Short mmCIF file of C-alpha atoms and ligand atoms in Angstrom, two decimals:
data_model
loop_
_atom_site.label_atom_id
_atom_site.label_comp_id
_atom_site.label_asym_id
_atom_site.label_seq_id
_atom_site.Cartn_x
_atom_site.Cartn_y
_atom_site.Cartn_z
CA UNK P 1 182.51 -107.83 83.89
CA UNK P 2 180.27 -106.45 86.84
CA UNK P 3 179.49 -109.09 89.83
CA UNK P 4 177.12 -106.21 91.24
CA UNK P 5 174.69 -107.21 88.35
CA UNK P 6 173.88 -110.00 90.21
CA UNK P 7 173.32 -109.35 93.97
CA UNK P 8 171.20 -111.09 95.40
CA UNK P 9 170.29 -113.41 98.67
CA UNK P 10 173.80 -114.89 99.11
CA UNK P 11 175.53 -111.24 100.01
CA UNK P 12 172.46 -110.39 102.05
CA UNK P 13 172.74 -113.39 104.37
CA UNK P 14 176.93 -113.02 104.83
CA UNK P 15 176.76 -109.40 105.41
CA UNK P 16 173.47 -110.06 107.80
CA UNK P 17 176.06 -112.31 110.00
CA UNK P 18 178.33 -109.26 110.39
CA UNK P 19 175.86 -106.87 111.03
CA UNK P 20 174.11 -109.05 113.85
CA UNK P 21 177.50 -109.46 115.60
CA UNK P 22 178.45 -106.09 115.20
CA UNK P 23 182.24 -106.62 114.32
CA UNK P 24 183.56 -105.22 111.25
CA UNK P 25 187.01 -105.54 112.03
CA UNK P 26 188.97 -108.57 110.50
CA UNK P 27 191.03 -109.26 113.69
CA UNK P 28 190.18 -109.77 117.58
CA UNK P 29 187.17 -109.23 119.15
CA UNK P 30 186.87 -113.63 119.14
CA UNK P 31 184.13 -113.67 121.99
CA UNK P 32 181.73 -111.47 120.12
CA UNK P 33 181.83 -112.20 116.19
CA UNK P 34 179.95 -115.55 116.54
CA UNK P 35 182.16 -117.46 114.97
CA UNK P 36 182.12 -115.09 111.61
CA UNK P 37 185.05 -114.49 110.16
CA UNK P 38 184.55 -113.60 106.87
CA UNK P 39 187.88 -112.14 105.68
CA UNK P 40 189.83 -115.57 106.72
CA UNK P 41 187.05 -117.49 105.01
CA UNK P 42 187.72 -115.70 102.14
CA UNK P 43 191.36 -115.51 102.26
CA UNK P 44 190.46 -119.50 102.43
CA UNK P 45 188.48 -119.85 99.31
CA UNK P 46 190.29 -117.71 97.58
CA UNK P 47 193.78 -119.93 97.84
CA UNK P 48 191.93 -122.63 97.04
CA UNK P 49 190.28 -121.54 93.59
CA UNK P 50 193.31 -119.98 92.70
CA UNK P 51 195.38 -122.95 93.32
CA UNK P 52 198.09 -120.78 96.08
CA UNK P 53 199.46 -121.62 99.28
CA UNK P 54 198.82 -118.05 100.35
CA UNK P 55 196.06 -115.31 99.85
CA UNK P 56 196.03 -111.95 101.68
CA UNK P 57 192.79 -109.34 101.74
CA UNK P 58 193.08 -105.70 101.16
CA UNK P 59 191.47 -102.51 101.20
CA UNK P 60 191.77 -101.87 97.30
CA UNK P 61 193.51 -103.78 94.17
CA UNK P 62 196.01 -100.75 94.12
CA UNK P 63 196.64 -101.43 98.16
CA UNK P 64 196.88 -104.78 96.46
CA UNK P 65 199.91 -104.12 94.52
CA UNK P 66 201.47 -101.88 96.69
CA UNK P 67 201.58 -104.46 99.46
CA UNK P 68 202.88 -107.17 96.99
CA UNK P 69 205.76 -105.18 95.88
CA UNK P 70 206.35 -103.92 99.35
CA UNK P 71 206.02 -108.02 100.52
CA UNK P 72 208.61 -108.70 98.17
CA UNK P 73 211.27 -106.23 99.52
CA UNK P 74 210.63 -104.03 96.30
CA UNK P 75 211.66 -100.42 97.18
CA UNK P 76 213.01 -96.71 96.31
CA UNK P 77 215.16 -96.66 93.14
CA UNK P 78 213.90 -100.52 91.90
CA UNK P 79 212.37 -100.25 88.61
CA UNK P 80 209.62 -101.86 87.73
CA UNK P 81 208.75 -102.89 84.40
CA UNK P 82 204.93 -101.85 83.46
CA UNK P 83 203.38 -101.63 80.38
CA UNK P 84 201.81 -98.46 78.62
CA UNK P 85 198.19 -100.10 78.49
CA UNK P 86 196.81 -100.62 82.20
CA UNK P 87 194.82 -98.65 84.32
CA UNK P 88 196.75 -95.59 86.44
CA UNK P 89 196.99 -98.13 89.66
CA UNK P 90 199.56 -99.80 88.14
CA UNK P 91 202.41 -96.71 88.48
CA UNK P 92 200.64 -95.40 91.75
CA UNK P 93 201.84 -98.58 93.58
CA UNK P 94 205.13 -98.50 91.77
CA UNK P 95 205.58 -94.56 93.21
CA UNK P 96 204.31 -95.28 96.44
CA UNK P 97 207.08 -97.25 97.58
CA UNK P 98 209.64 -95.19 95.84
CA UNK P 99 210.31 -97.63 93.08
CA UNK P 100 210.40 -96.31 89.07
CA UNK P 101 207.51 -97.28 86.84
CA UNK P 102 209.05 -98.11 83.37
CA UNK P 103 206.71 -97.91 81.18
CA UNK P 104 207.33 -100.39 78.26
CA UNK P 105 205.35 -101.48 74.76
CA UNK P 106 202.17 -103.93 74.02
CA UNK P 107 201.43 -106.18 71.31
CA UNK P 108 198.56 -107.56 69.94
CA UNK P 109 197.81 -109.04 73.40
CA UNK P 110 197.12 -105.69 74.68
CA UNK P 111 199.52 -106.70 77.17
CA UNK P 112 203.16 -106.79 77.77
CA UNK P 113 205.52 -107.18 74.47
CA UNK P 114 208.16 -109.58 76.73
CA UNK P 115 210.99 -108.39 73.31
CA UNK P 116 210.32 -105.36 74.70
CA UNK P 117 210.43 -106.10 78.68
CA UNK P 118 213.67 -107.82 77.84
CA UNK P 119 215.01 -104.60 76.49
CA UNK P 120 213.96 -102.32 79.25
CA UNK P 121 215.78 -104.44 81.76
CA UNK P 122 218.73 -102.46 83.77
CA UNK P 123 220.89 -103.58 86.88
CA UNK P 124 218.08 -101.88 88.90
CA UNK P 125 215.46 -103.86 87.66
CA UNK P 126 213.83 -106.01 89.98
CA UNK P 127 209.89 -106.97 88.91
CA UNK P 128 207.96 -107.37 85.87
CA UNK P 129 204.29 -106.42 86.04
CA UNK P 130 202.10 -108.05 82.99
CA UNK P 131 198.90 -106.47 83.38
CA UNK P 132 195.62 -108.48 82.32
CA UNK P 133 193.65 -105.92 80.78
CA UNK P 134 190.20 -106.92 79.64
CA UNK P 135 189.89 -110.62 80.73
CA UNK P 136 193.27 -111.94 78.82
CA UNK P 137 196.34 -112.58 79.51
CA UNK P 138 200.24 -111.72 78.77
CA UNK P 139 202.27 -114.36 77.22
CA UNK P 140 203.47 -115.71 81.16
CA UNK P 141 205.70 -118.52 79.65
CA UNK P 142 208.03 -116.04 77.84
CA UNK P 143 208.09 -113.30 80.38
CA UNK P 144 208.84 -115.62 83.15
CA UNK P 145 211.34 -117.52 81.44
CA UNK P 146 212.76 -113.70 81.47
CA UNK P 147 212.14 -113.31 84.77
CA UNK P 148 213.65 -116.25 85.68
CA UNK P 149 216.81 -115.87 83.48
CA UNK P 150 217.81 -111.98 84.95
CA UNK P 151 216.45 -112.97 88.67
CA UNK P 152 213.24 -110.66 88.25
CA UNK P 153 209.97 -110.93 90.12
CA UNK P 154 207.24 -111.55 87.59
CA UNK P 155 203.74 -110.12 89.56
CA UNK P 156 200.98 -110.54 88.11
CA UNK P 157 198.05 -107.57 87.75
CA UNK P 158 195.11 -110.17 87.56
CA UNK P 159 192.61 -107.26 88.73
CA UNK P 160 190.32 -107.72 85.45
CA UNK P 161 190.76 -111.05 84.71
CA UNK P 162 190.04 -113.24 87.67
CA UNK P 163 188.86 -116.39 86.61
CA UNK P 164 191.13 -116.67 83.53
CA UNK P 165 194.30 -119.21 83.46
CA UNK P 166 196.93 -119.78 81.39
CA UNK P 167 198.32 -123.59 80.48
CA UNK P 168 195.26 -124.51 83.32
CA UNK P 169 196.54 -122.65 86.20
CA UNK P 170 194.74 -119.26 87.55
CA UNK P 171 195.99 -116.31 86.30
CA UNK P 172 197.79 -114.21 88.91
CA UNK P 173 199.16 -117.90 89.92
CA UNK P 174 201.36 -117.81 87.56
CA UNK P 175 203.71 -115.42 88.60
CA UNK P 176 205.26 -115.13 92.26
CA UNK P 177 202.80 -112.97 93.16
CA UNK P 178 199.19 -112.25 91.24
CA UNK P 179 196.66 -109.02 92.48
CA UNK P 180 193.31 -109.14 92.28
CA UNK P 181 190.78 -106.04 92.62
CA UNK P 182 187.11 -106.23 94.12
CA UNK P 183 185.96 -103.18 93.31
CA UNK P 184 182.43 -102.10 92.33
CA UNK P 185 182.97 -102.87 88.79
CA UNK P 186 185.65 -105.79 88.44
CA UNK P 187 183.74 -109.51 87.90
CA UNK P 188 183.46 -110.46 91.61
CA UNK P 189 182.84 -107.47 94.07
CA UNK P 190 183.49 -106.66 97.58
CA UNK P 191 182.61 -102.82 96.83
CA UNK P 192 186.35 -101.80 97.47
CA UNK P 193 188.99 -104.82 98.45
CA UNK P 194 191.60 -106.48 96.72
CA UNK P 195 193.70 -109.41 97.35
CA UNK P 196 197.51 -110.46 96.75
CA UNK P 197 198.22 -114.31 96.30
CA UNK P 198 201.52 -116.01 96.88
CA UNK P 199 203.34 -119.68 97.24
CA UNK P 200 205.91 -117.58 99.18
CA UNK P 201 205.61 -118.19 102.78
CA UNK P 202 207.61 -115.13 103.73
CA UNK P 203 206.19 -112.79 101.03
CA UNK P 204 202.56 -114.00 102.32
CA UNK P 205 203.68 -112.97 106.35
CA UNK P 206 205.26 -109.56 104.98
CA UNK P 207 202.09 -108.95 103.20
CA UNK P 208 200.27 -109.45 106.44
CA UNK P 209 201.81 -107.63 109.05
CA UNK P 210 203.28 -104.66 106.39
CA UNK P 211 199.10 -103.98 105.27
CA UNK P 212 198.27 -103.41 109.03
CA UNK P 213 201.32 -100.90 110.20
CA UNK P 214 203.81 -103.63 110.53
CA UNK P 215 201.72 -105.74 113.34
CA UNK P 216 203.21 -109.59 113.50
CA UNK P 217 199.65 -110.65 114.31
CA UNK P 218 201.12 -113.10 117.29
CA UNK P 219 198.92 -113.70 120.50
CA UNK P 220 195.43 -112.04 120.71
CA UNK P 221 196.32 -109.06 122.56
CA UNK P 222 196.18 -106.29 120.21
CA UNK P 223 198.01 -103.77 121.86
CA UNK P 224 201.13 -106.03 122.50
CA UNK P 225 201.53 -107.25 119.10
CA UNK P 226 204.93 -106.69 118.08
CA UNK P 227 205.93 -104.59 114.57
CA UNK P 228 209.07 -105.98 113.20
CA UNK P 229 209.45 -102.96 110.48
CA UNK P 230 206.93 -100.28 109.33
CA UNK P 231 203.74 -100.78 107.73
CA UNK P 232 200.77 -98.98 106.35
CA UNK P 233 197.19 -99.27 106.79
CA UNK P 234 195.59 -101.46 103.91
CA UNK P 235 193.10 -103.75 105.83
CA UNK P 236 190.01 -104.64 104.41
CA UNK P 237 186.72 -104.71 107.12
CA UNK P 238 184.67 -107.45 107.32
CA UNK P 239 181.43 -106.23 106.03
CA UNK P 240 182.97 -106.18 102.63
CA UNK P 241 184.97 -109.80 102.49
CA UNK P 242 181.37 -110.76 103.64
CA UNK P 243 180.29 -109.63 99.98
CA UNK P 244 183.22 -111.49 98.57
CA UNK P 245 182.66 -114.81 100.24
CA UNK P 246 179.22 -114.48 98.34
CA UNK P 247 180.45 -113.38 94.72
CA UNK P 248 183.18 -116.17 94.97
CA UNK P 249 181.29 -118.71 95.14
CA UNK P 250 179.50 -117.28 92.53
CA UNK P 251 182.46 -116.86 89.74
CA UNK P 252 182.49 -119.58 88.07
CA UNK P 253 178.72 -118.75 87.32
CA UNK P 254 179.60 -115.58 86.47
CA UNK P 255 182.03 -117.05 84.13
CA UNK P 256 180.00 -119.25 82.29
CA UNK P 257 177.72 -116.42 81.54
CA UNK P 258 180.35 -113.75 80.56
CA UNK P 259 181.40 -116.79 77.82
CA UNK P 260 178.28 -117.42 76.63
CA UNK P 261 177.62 -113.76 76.07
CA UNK P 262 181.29 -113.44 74.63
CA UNK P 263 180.64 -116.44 72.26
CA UNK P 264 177.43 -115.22 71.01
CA UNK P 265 178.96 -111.45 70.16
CA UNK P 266 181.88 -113.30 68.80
CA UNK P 267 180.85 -115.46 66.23
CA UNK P 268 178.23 -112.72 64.97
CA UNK P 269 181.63 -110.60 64.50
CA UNK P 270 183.30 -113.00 62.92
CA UNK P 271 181.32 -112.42 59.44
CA UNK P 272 183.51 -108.99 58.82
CA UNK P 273 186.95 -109.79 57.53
CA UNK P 274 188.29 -106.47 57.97
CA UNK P 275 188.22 -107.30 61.97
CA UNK P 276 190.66 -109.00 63.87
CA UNK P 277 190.05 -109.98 67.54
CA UNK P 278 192.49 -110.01 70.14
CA UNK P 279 195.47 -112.69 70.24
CA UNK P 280 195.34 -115.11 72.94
CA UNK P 281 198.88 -116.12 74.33
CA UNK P 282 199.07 -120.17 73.55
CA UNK P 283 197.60 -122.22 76.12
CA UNK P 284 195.37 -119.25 77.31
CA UNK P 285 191.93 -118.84 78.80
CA UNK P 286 190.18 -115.56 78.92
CA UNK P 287 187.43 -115.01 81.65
CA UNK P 288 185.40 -113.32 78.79
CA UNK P 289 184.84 -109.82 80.67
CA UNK P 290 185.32 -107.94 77.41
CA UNK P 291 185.31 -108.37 73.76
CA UNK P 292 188.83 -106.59 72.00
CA UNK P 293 189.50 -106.67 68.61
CA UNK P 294 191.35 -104.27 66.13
CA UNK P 295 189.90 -102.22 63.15
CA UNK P 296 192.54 -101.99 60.05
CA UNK P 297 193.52 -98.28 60.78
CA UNK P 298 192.73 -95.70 63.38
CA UNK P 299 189.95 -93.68 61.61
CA UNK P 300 187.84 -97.03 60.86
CA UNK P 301 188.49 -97.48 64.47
CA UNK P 302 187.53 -94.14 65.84
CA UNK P 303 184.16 -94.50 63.39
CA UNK P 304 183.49 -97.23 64.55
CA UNK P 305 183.42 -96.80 68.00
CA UNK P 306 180.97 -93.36 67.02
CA UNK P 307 178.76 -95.86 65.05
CA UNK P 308 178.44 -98.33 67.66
CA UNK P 309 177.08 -95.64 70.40
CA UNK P 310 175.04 -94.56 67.52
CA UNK P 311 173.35 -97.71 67.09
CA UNK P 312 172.64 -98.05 71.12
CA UNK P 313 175.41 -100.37 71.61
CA UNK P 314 176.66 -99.23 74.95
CA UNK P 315 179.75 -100.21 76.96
CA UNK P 316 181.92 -100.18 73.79
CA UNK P 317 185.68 -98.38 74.67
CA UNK P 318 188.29 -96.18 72.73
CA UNK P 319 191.15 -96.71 75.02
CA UNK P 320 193.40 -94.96 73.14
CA UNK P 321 191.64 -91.41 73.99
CA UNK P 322 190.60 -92.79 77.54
CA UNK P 323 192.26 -90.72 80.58
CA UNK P 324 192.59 -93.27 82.86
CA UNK P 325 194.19 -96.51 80.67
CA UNK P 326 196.77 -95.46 78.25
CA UNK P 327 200.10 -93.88 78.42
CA UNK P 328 198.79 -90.80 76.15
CA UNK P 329 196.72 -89.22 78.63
CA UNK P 330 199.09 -89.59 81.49
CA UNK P 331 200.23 -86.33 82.35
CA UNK P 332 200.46 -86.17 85.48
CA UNK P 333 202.92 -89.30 85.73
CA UNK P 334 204.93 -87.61 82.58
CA UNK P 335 204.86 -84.27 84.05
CA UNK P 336 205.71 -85.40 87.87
CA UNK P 337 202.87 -83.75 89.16
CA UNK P 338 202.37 -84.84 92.66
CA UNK P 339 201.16 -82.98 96.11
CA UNK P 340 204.51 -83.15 97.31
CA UNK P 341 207.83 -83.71 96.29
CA UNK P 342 208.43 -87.41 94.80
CA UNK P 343 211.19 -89.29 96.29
CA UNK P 344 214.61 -88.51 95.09
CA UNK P 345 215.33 -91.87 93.53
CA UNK P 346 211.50 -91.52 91.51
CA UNK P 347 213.13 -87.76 90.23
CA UNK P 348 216.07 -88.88 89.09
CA UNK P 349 215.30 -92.07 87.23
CA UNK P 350 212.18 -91.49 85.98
CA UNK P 351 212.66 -91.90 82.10
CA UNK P 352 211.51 -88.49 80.11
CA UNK P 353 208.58 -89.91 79.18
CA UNK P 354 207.47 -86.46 76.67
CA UNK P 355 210.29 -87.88 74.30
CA UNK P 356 209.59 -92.05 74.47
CA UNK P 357 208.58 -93.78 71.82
CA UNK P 358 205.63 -96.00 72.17
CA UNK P 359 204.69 -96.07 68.02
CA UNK P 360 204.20 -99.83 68.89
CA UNK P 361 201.47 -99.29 71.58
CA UNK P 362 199.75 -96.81 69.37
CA UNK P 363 199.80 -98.87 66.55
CA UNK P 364 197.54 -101.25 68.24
CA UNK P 365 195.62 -99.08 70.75
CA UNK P 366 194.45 -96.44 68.22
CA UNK P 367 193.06 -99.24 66.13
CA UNK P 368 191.46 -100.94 69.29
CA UNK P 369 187.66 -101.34 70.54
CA UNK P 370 186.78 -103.53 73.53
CA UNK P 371 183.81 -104.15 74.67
CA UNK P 372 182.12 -104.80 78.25
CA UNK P 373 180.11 -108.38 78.70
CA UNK P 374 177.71 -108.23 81.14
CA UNK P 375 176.40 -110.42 83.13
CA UNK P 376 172.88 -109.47 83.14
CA UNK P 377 172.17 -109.80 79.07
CA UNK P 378 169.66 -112.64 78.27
CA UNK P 379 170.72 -114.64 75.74
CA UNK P 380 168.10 -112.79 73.34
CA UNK P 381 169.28 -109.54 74.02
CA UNK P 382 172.88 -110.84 73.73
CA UNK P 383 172.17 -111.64 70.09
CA UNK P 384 169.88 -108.49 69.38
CA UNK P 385 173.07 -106.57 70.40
CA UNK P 386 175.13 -108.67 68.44
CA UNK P 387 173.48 -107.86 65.08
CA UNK P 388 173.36 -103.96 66.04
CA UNK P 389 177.13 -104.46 66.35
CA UNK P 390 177.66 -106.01 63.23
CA UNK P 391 175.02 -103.38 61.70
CA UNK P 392 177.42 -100.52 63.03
CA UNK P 393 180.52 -102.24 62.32
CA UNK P 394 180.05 -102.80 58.50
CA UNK P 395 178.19 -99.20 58.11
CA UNK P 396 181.92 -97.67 58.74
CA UNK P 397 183.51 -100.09 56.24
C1 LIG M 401 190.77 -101.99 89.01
C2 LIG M 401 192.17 -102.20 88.70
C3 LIG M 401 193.18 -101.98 89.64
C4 LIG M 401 192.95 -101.34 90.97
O1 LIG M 401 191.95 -101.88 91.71
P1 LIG M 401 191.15 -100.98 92.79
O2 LIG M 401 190.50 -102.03 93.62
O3 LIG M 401 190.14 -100.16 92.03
O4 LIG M 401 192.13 -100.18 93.53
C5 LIG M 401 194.48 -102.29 89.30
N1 LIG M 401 194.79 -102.76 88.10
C6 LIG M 401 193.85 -102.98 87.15
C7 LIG M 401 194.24 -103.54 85.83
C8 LIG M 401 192.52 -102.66 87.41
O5 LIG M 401 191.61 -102.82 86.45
#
């Protein structure tokens, strides 16, 4: 998954025209940036590979999704319907506009169960967020035929797996909104950015203006810009969207590597019957960031996972005891426990999560292992590490 594997000459010269004009600010200053602007050329490519009228660059993937909800009108009481496997961005946007994360099952996708979206829907529902953990995707024909039936948003958490599509379109296309994370360790890198991609003119402009304090961006006098509602900072500086014009146009090498890597680890996996990988929503396309597949019960899985670090494969997860990606281990959301008090709407409506059921989720999370393609692998050491995987694998069984 890591662009920052590869640096190399093509970041060096794009940050090197930032440095020797001295702006790091994405707007103004047009006299002295010689002609660089690196965020808007971005912003540019960006649409364009992922097939939208509109991309917008942030500070963060989670400033990501907090601007797209806010873009969208999404506010205190909505609920938002998230799923139990993600990483903790995911409810952090949801809270910090006063909307209601509701947390809801995963199948053997690892991503949204749409039978069970369509039963967490309420009158205050208002957006469905499949998340795209590990390089696949949700099954986006169902859940926006969903969407599209109660009048939901469908917004699409495409932070790791840019590159992927579904039915040949982009993931985080799909939807009416898609987020995308740069951070250090996602497949392209900005070292911290994030991007939200729209056809939606006005969702696009609200994105805009709401990630720099409401500013309507009109005329080129900073100080007389108008701000038709409140905003935030989110912007993103130009020294890092100078690092993502260079990993951009570097993905789709990135991809073909992460693939051949994949393919190599997964045929050599393919030998042990007692695995099965991942399922693939019809029509899908991963980007090939990580391996996933599920042992038959949760001790072969947790041995596994011991045997594989044993055997010096590295990079190999256990989600389901991981602090930061399942529902388990998220206390502090369960518990409430913020700095301050949460809004009222986010107190009251926040479902008792101690006493929810989500046997489902477990069922495939504690039997779970997914593992990290790098870029970097040769194709020798790809297949060295593919028979130590195999070695470990089958010791447990
Ligand atoms: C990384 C990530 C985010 C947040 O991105 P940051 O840029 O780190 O804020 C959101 N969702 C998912 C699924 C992620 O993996």
């Amino acid at each position: 998954m890591p662009g920052f594997e590869l640096f190399g000459d093509k970041e060096r010269k794009e940050v090197q025209d930032v440095m020797d004009s001295g702006v790091l600010m994405r707007y103004g200053f047009d006299g002295m940036r010689n002609g660089h602007w690196k965020t808007k050329e971005l912003e540019n490519g960006l649409s364009e590979r992922m097939q939208s009228k509109y991309a917008h660059l942030v500070s963060s993937g989670t400033a990501a999704l907090t601007v797209a909800l806010a873009s969208a009108g999404v506010g205190a009481g909505d609920e938002v319907i998230m799923p139990t496997f993600t990483f903790v961005a995911s409810f952090e946007s949801i809270l910090a506009i006063g909307a209601v994360p509701i947390l809801v099952d995963i199948d053997s996708t690892l991503t949204l169960n749409p039978d069970a979206v369509e039963k967490a829907i309420t009158p205050k529902t208002k957006v469905v967020m499949p998340v795209h953990m590990c390089g696949s995707m949700a099954n986006l024909g169902v859940l926006k035929a969903i969407c599209d039936a109660h009048g939901l948003l469908l917004l699409e958490d495409a932070c790791q797996a840019i590159g992927g599509s579904y039915n040949g379109k982009p993931l985080g296309s799909v939807g009416d909104l898609g987020c995308f994370s740069f951070d250090y360790v996602k497949t392209i890198t900005c070292g911290e950015g994030g991007a939200v991609i729209t056809n939606n003119k006005s969702y696009y402009e609200n994105a805009h203006m709401y990630s720099d304090h409401g500013h309507d961006h009109i005329g080129n006098n900073r100080g007389a810009e108008a701000h038709p509602f409140l905003g935030y900072n989110f912007r993103i500086s130009e020294m890092n969207a100078a690092v993502g014009v260079a990993q951009l146009a570097r993905l789709d090498e990135f991809l073909a590597i992460q693939k051949r890597n994949y393919t190599i680890i997964r045929e050599a996996l393919s030998v042990i019957p007692q695995l099965e990988f991942r399922s693939v929503p019809e029509g899908g396309e991963e980007n090939y960031s990580f391996l996933s597949f599920f042992m038959p019960t949760e001790d072969l899985a947790q041995k596994t996972h011991q045997a594989l670090s044993d055997n010096g494969v590295d990079g190999c997860f256990y989600w389901y005891n991981n602090n930061w990606h399942y529902y388990k281990k998220w206390e502090h959301l369960t518990e409430m426990k913020s700095l301050g008090k949460l809004p009222k709407d986010v107190q009251e409506s926040l479902p008792d999560y101690s006493k929810a059921d989500f046997s489902e989720s477990d069922k495939w999370m504690s039997r779970n292992i997914s593992c990290l393609i790098k870029l970097g692998w040769s194709e020798t050491e790809v297949a060295e590490r593919a028979q130590k995987m195999v070695e470990a694998i089958t010791s447990v069984l």
